[in-house]
Coordinates of C-alpha atoms and ligand atoms in Angstrom, one line a residue:
M1 CA 0.0 0.0 0.0
N2 CA 1.3 3.5 -1.0
K3 CA 1.2 5.6 2.1
K4 CA 0.7 9.4 1.6
L5 CA 2.2 12.4 3.0
F6 CA 0.8 16.1 3.3
I7 CA 3.0 19.0 4.3
I8 CA 1.9 22.3 5.2
T9 CA 5.0 24.8 5.4
F10 CA 4.9 28.4 6.8
G11 CA 7.7 30.8 6.8
C12 CA 11.1 31.1 4.9
Q13 CA 13.2 29.0 2.4
M14 CA 14.9 27.5 5.2
N15 CA 11.6 25.8 6.4
E16 CA 10.9 24.9 2.8
A17 CA 14.2 23.2 2.6
D18 CA 13.6 21.4 5.8
S19 CA 10.2 20.2 4.6
E20 CA 11.8 18.8 1.6
Y21 CA 14.2 17.0 3.7
M22 CA 11.5 15.6 6.0
A23 CA 9.6 14.5 2.7
R24 CA 12.7 12.7 1.6
L25 CA 13.0 10.7 4.9
F26 CA 9.2 9.8 4.3
R27 CA 9.8 9.0 0.9
R28 CA 12.5 6.5 2.0
R29 CA 9.7 4.9 4.0
G30 CA 7.6 4.3 1.1
F31 CA 5.3 7.5 1.4
S32 CA 4.4 9.7 -1.5
L33 CA 3.3 13.3 -1.4
A34 CA -0.6 13.6 -1.1
D35 CA -2.4 16.3 -3.2
K36 CA -5.1 16.6 -0.7
L37 CA -5.3 16.4 3.1
D38 CA -8.0 13.9 3.1
E39 CA -5.7 11.5 1.2
A40 CA -2.9 11.8 3.9
D41 CA -1.7 9.2 6.3
A42 CA 0.7 11.7 7.7
V43 CA 0.6 15.4 8.1
I44 CA 3.7 17.8 8.7
V45 CA 2.7 21.3 10.0
N46 CA 6.2 23.1 9.7
T47 CA 5.8 26.2 11.7
C48 CA 7.3 29.9 11.7
T49 CA 7.5 32.4 14.5
V50 CA 9.5 35.2 12.9
R51 CA 6.5 37.5 13.5
Q52 CA 3.5 36.8 15.9
L53 CA 1.1 36.7 12.9
A54 CA 3.2 33.8 11.2
E55 CA 3.0 31.9 14.4
D56 CA -0.7 32.6 14.9
K57 CA -1.3 31.3 11.5
A58 CA 0.6 28.1 12.1
V59 CA -1.2 27.5 15.5
S60 CA -4.6 27.8 14.1
Q61 CA -3.7 25.5 11.4
I62 CA -2.8 22.8 14.0
G63 CA -6.2 23.6 15.5
R64 CA -8.0 22.9 12.1
L65 CA -6.3 19.6 11.9
K66 CA -8.3 18.3 14.7
Y67 CA -11.0 17.3 12.2
W68 CA -8.5 15.6 9.9
K69 CA -7.4 13.5 12.9
K70 CA -10.8 12.7 13.9
S71 CA -11.5 11.1 10.4
H72 CA -8.1 9.6 10.2
P73 CA -7.6 8.2 13.7
E74 CA -4.6 6.1 12.4
G75 CA -2.9 9.0 10.8
K76 CA 0.2 10.7 12.4
L77 CA 0.2 14.6 13.0
F78 CA 3.8 16.0 13.2
V79 CA 4.3 19.6 14.3
T80 CA 7.8 20.9 13.4
G81 CA 9.9 24.1 13.0
C82 CA 10.4 27.5 14.7
A83 CA 7.0 28.0 16.4
A84 CA 7.1 24.2 17.8
Q85 CA 10.7 25.2 19.0
R86 CA 9.5 28.5 20.8
I87 CA 6.2 27.3 22.2
G88 CA 7.7 24.0 23.2
A89 CA 6.4 20.3 23.0
K90 CA 4.6 20.5 26.4
K91 CA 2.5 23.4 25.6
I92 CA 1.6 22.3 22.3
K93 CA 0.6 18.8 23.4
K94 CA -1.6 20.3 26.2
R95 CA -3.4 22.6 23.9
F96 CA -3.6 20.2 21.2
P97 CA -3.5 16.6 22.5
Y98 CA -4.1 15.0 19.2
V99 CA -0.8 16.0 17.9
D100 CA 1.5 12.8 17.7
E101 CA 5.0 14.2 17.4
I102 CA 6.6 17.6 18.1
T103 CA 10.3 18.4 16.8
G104 CA 11.5 22.0 17.1
A105 CA 13.6 23.6 14.4
R106 CA 16.7 22.7 16.4
S107 CA 16.2 19.1 16.3
I108 CA 15.7 18.5 12.6
E109 CA 18.8 16.1 12.7
N110 CA 16.8 13.8 14.9
F111 CA 13.8 13.5 12.6
D112 CA 15.2 10.4 11.0
R113 CA 15.3 8.5 14.3
L114 CA 12.0 9.9 15.2
L115 CA 10.4 8.4 12.1
D116 CA 12.2 5.1 13.0
S117 CA 10.6 4.9 16.2
V118 CA 7.0 6.2 14.8
Y119 CA 7.0 3.5 12.0
R120 CA 8.8 0.8 13.8
K121 CA 6.3 -1.6 12.9
N122 CA 6.8 -1.4 9.0
K123 CA 10.5 -1.6 9.5
I124 CA 10.1 -5.0 11.5
S125 CA 7.5 -6.5 9.0
G126 CA 9.7 -5.1 6.1
E127 CA 6.6 -4.7 4.0
E128 CA 7.0 -1.1 3.3
G129 CA 9.8 -0.3 5.6
K130 CA 12.6 2.0 5.1
K131 CA 15.1 -0.8 4.0
E132 CA 12.9 -1.7 1.0
I133 CA 13.3 1.7 -0.6
P134 CA 16.5 2.5 -2.1
E135 CA 18.3 5.5 -0.6
N136 CA 18.9 7.2 -3.8
T137 CA 15.4 7.8 -4.8
G138 CA 16.4 11.4 -5.5
P139 CA 15.7 14.5 -3.6
E140 CA 12.4 16.1 -3.0
N141 CA 11.9 19.3 -4.8
I142 CA 8.4 20.7 -3.7
Y143 CA 8.6 24.5 -3.7
R144 CA 10.4 25.7 -6.7
S145 CA 10.4 24.6 -10.4
P146 CA 12.0 21.3 -11.0
L147 CA 14.9 23.1 -12.2
T148 CA 15.7 24.7 -8.9
A149 CA 17.0 23.0 -5.8
Y150 CA 17.9 24.3 -2.2
V151 CA 21.1 23.5 -0.6
T152 CA 21.3 24.3 3.2
I153 CA 24.9 25.3 4.1
M154 CA 24.4 26.4 7.6
R155 CA 21.7 26.4 10.4
G156 CA 21.0 29.0 13.0
C157 CA 22.5 32.6 13.4
S158 CA 25.0 34.1 15.9
H159 CA 23.8 37.7 15.1
R160 CA 21.8 39.3 17.8
C161 CA 19.8 41.8 15.8
S162 CA 17.6 43.0 18.5
Y163 CA 14.0 42.3 16.9
C164 CA 14.8 38.9 15.8
I165 CA 13.8 35.5 17.4
V166 CA 15.8 33.3 15.1
P167 CA 18.9 33.0 17.2
S168 CA 17.0 31.9 20.2
V169 CA 14.8 29.3 18.3
R170 CA 17.3 28.1 15.7
G171 CA 20.4 28.6 17.9
P172 CA 23.8 29.8 17.1
A173 CA 25.2 29.4 13.6
T174 CA 26.5 25.8 12.6
F175 CA 28.1 25.4 9.4
I176 CA 27.5 22.0 7.3
S177 CA 30.8 20.6 6.1
R178 CA 32.1 21.2 2.6
E179 CA 32.0 17.7 1.9
E180 CA 28.6 17.2 2.8
I181 CA 27.4 20.5 1.0
I182 CA 29.1 19.2 -2.2
K183 CA 27.6 15.9 -2.2
D184 CA 24.1 17.4 -1.6
A185 CA 24.6 19.9 -4.5
K186 CA 26.0 17.1 -6.8
E187 CA 23.0 14.8 -5.9
K188 CA 20.6 17.7 -6.7
L189 CA 22.3 18.4 -10.0
A190 CA 22.2 14.7 -11.0
A191 CA 18.6 14.5 -10.2
G192 CA 18.0 17.3 -12.8
A193 CA 18.5 20.6 -10.9
R194 CA 20.2 23.4 -13.1
E195 CA 20.0 25.9 -10.6
L196 CA 20.8 25.7 -6.9
V197 CA 20.1 28.1 -4.1
L198 CA 22.6 28.1 -1.0
L199 CA 20.5 28.6 2.2
G200 CA 21.4 30.0 5.6
Q201 CA 20.3 32.7 7.9
T202 CA 23.4 34.7 7.3
V203 CA 24.6 32.5 4.2
N204 CA 27.6 34.5 3.4
S205 CA 29.1 34.2 6.9
Y206 CA 29.9 30.6 6.1
R207 CA 33.3 29.6 7.4
L208 CA 34.7 26.4 8.6
S209 CA 38.5 26.0 9.3
G210 CA 39.3 28.7 7.0
F211 CA 37.2 27.4 4.2
T212 CA 35.0 30.5 3.3
F213 CA 31.7 31.3 1.7
S214 CA 33.7 32.7 -1.4
N215 CA 35.7 29.4 -1.5
L216 CA 32.6 27.5 -1.4
L217 CA 31.0 29.4 -4.2
E218 CA 34.1 28.7 -6.4
E219 CA 33.8 25.0 -5.6
I220 CA 30.1 24.7 -6.6
L221 CA 30.3 26.9 -9.5
V222 CA 32.3 24.3 -11.5
L223 CA 30.1 21.3 -10.6
P224 CA 29.0 19.7 -13.9
G225 CA 25.2 20.5 -14.7
L226 CA 25.1 23.6 -12.8
E227 CA 23.8 26.5 -14.7
R228 CA 23.0 29.2 -12.2
L229 CA 23.9 29.7 -8.6
R230 CA 21.9 31.7 -6.0
F231 CA 22.1 32.1 -2.1
M232 CA 20.0 33.6 0.4
S233 CA 20.0 35.6 2.7
P234 CA 23.3 37.3 3.1
H235 CA 24.3 39.8 5.6
P236 CA 25.8 43.1 4.3
L237 CA 28.9 42.5 6.7
Y238 CA 30.2 39.4 5.0
F239 CA 31.1 40.2 1.4
D240 CA 34.9 39.9 1.1
R241 CA 37.1 40.9 -1.8
D242 CA 37.0 37.3 -3.3
F243 CA 33.4 37.4 -3.4
K244 CA 33.4 40.5 -5.6
R245 CA 36.0 38.9 -7.9
I246 CA 33.9 35.8 -8.4
L247 CA 30.7 37.8 -9.1
K248 CA 32.6 39.6 -11.9
Q249 CA 34.3 36.6 -13.4
N250 CA 31.4 34.0 -13.2
S251 CA 28.1 34.9 -14.8
R252 CA 26.6 31.7 -13.5
L253 CA 26.5 33.4 -10.0
A254 CA 23.1 35.1 -10.4
R255 CA 22.9 38.7 -11.1
H256 CA 20.6 39.2 -8.1
I257 CA 21.1 39.4 -4.3
H258 CA 18.5 39.6 -1.7
L259 CA 20.2 41.9 0.8
P260 CA 17.8 42.7 3.9
V261 CA 18.6 46.2 5.1
Q262 CA 15.6 46.5 7.7
S263 CA 15.9 50.4 8.0
G264 CA 17.4 53.5 6.4
S265 CA 18.0 55.3 9.7
D266 CA 21.3 55.0 11.4
R267 CA 19.9 55.5 14.7
I268 CA 17.5 52.6 14.1
L269 CA 20.0 50.5 12.4
K270 CA 22.2 50.9 15.5
L271 CA 19.4 50.0 17.9
M272 CA 18.7 46.9 15.7
R273 CA 22.4 46.0 16.1
R274 CA 22.9 45.6 12.3
G275 CA 26.5 46.6 12.2
Y276 CA 26.3 49.0 9.1
T277 CA 25.1 52.5 8.4
H278 CA 22.7 53.7 5.6
Q279 CA 25.6 55.0 3.8
Q280 CA 27.7 51.8 4.3
Y281 CA 24.8 49.9 2.9
L282 CA 24.6 52.1 -0.2
E283 CA 28.5 51.8 -0.6
L284 CA 28.2 48.0 -0.6
L285 CA 25.6 48.2 -3.5
A286 CA 27.8 50.6 -5.5
E287 CA 30.8 48.2 -5.0
L288 CA 28.8 45.2 -6.3
R289 CA 27.4 47.3 -9.2
A290 CA 30.8 48.4 -10.0
E291 CA 31.8 44.6 -10.6
V292 CA 28.4 43.9 -12.4
P293 CA 26.6 46.8 -13.5
D294 CA 23.2 45.2 -14.1
M295 CA 23.3 43.7 -10.6
S296 CA 19.6 43.5 -9.2
F297 CA 18.8 43.9 -5.5
T298 CA 15.9 43.1 -3.4
T299 CA 15.6 43.7 0.3
D300 CA 13.4 43.5 3.5
F301 CA 12.4 46.6 5.8
I302 CA 10.7 46.5 9.1
V303 CA 8.5 49.6 10.0
G304 CA 7.6 50.8 13.4
Y305 CA 10.6 49.5 15.3
P306 CA 10.3 50.7 18.9
G307 CA 11.1 54.5 18.9
E308 CA 11.0 55.1 15.3
T309 CA 10.3 58.5 14.5
E310 CA 9.1 60.5 11.5
E311 CA 12.6 61.3 10.7
D312 CA 13.9 57.9 11.1
F313 CA 11.1 56.7 8.6
Q314 CA 12.0 59.4 6.2
E315 CA 15.7 58.1 6.2
T316 CA 14.1 54.7 5.2
L317 CA 12.2 56.3 2.3
R318 CA 15.5 58.1 1.2
L319 CA 17.4 54.8 1.0
V320 CA 14.4 53.5 -1.3
E321 CA 15.1 56.4 -3.4
E322 CA 18.9 55.8 -3.6
A323 CA 19.2 52.1 -3.6
G324 CA 17.3 51.2 -6.8
F325 CA 15.7 47.9 -5.3
T326 CA 13.9 45.6 -7.8
A327 CA 11.4 44.8 -5.0
A328 CA 11.2 44.6 -1.2
F329 CA 9.5 42.8 1.5
C330 CA 8.1 45.3 4.1
F331 CA 7.1 44.0 7.5
K332 CA 5.3 45.9 10.4
Y333 CA 7.5 45.3 13.8
S334 CA 6.2 42.5 15.8
P335 CA 7.5 42.1 19.4
R336 CA 9.2 38.7 19.9
T337 CA 10.3 39.2 23.5
D338 CA 8.8 40.2 26.6
R339 CA 11.4 42.7 27.3
P340 CA 9.6 46.2 27.9
E341 CA 11.9 48.3 25.9
M342 CA 11.1 45.8 22.9
A343 CA 7.3 46.3 23.0
A344 CA 5.7 47.9 20.0
D345 CA 5.3 51.5 20.9
I346 CA 4.3 53.0 17.5
S347 CA 0.6 53.0 17.2
E348 CA -1.1 50.6 14.7
K349 CA -2.3 53.5 12.8
I350 CA 1.0 55.1 12.2
M351 CA 2.6 51.6 11.6
E352 CA -0.2 51.1 8.8
S353 CA 0.2 54.4 7.4
R354 CA 4.2 54.0 7.2
L355 CA 3.8 50.4 5.8
D356 CA 1.6 51.9 3.0
I357 CA 3.9 54.7 2.2
L358 CA 6.8 52.5 2.1
L359 CA 5.1 50.0 -0.1
K360 CA 4.2 52.8 -2.6
A361 CA 7.8 54.2 -2.8
V362 CA 9.2 50.7 -3.3
K363 CA 6.7 50.1 -6.1
K364 CA 7.5 53.4 -7.6
N365 CA 11.2 52.8 -7.6
S366 CA 10.8 49.2 -8.8
R367 CA 9.0 50.3 -11.9
V368 CA 11.9 52.5 -12.8
I369 CA 14.2 49.8 -12.3
L370 CA 12.2 47.3 -14.5
R371 CA 11.9 49.8 -17.1
E372 CA 15.6 50.3 -17.3
R373 CA 15.8 46.6 -18.5
I374 CA 13.9 47.5 -21.8
G375 CA 16.3 47.0 -24.7
K376 CA 18.6 44.9 -22.7
I377 CA 19.3 41.3 -23.1
E378 CA 18.6 39.0 -20.2
E379 CA 19.4 35.4 -19.8
V380 CA 16.1 33.6 -18.8
M381 CA 15.7 30.0 -17.4
F382 CA 12.4 28.9 -18.7
E383 CA 10.0 27.2 -16.2
T384 CA 7.0 26.8 -18.7
P385 CA 7.1 27.4 -22.3
D386 CA 6.5 31.0 -22.2
F387 CA 7.6 32.1 -18.7
G388 CA 10.9 32.1 -16.8
R389 CA 13.3 33.8 -14.5
S390 CA 16.2 36.0 -15.4
S391 CA 19.8 35.7 -13.9
S392 CA 18.5 39.1 -12.0
N393 CA 15.4 37.2 -10.8
M394 CA 12.9 39.1 -12.7
A395 CA 9.8 37.5 -14.1
V396 CA 9.9 37.1 -17.9
R397 CA 7.2 36.2 -20.4
I398 CA 7.6 35.6 -24.0
N399 CA 4.9 35.5 -26.9
S400 CA 6.5 32.5 -28.6
E401 CA 7.3 29.0 -26.9
T402 CA 10.3 27.4 -25.8
A403 CA 11.3 24.4 -24.0
P404 CA 11.1 24.4 -20.2
G405 CA 14.3 23.9 -18.7
S406 CA 16.2 25.7 -21.6
I407 CA 18.2 29.0 -21.0
R408 CA 17.8 31.5 -23.7
K409 CA 18.8 34.9 -24.3
V410 CA 15.7 37.2 -24.4
E411 CA 15.6 40.9 -25.5
I412 CA 13.4 42.8 -23.3
L413 CA 10.7 44.7 -25.1
S414 CA 8.5 46.1 -22.3
A415 CA 7.9 46.0 -18.6
E416 CA 4.6 45.7 -16.9
R417 CA 4.0 45.7 -13.2
N418 CA 6.4 42.9 -11.9
T419 CA 6.9 41.3 -15.3
L420 CA 9.3 41.9 -18.2
H421 CA 8.3 41.0 -21.7
G422 CA 10.5 40.1 -24.5
K423 CA 11.5 37.9 -27.4
V424 CA 14.1 35.0 -27.6
I425 CA 16.9 36.1 -29.8
L426 CA 19.2 33.1 -29.0
Ligands
5AD501 N1 9.2 42.1 13.3 C1 9.0 42.2 12.0 N2 9.7 41.7 11.0 C2 10.6 40.9 11.4 N3 11.6 40.3 10.7 C3 12.4 39.5 11.4 N4 12.0 39.8 12.7 C4 10.8 40.6 12.7 C5 10.2 41.2 13.7 N5 10.2 41.0 14.9 C6 11.7 40.5 9.0 C7 13.1 41.0 8.7 C8 13.6 39.7 8.2 C9 12.6 39.0 7.5 C10 12.8 37.5 7.2 O1 11.6 39.1 8.6 O2 13.1 42.0 7.8 O3 14.8 40.0 7.2
SF4_502 FE1 17.8 37.4 12.6 FE2 19.1 37.8 10.3 FE3 19.7 39.3 12.4 FE4 20.2 36.8 12.4 S1 21.0 38.1 10.8 S2 19.5 37.9 14.1 S3 18.3 35.8 11.3 S4 17.7 39.2 11.2

């Protein structure tokens, strides 16, 4: 009998990669992915807690799964991820007694063993146990197009940005060994990926016995089958000279970097403990653009950090005007600790209004950035016959059809909202 697994993932790419990893462990035990909850023999809710709203959504999802559990009494419900870590197994069990297993984000390495204990019966009978399924069934690839695969290179974060709960739920930074990363990358390329995305909370801080992020990029960039390499999310403090050289020399390194800035106010950046100023951030963009003029940047902003004044917010708007972002994710500050000085002290009304103004400013500037691509040639990896992503991570549509999986040169003819339109020239 073929058993089915249904996964519900909240949050960031790290969580998506963890979900794929768990799916793979299930697959080795004879499970395949369910299209519908109702078909599932096992359900994973992989939770996020970066903002209160994210946690609330995950928690109410667990609440709704009560009905699934009622109609599938034999089914197993797993709760994993950052909210599971923050809230703790005891409290979750108390509130939702029908949850079978709880594994926090820090304990993902134990998930294989956990499954061994949960599905022991199968293993002993040997009917559909782990041993019957060959190990090399290939990686799961759930969240991106089949051309793109995630490769986790580090876990946790050793920064102490004042607003952020990640270091306390995921723990301090730990780096995966060079050998394991290369093995993972090779496997995913052999299974058909053409684009890899290296993942970590401060991905470019990777360093293990003197082997740096830049060294790692150079090793991965020469792997057979790799067409494009991305990484996320880097921290502005960790780009070294080697990185700039590699960026310039190797166009397989994507012409896009998602580089969270959080605020444009030096005062707020300092309170956030980000380690750079408005000016230093802009200088970094300028240095990277000096190597590759067509570089595209996206970012994250938080509005309404405790004590953020109108002047602070104006500095953020000024940064938007100066930086030339292709897009930005903008969030309202969400308190993640009980420390009184970290409580939200900006009214919801002002927070909403700043968010709205910021989103409009981002949109206005990104329109200009997209229009600047008109007349230029973009290298596009096609996900469907008429749609793909450029190396600069812009959505590109064409009027003709080309083979999904192919990489073609596309001349950009127009830009509409978030999408470029063009024609294949090569
Ligand atoms: N409140 C609002 N946004 C936050 N982020 C992280 N912590 C918080 C918080 N407490 C945002 C940051 C980060 C992104 C992943 O989430 O912008 O870059
Ligand atoms: Fe959080 Fe990123 Fe700061 Fe680490 S670097 S504490 S993950 S915002």
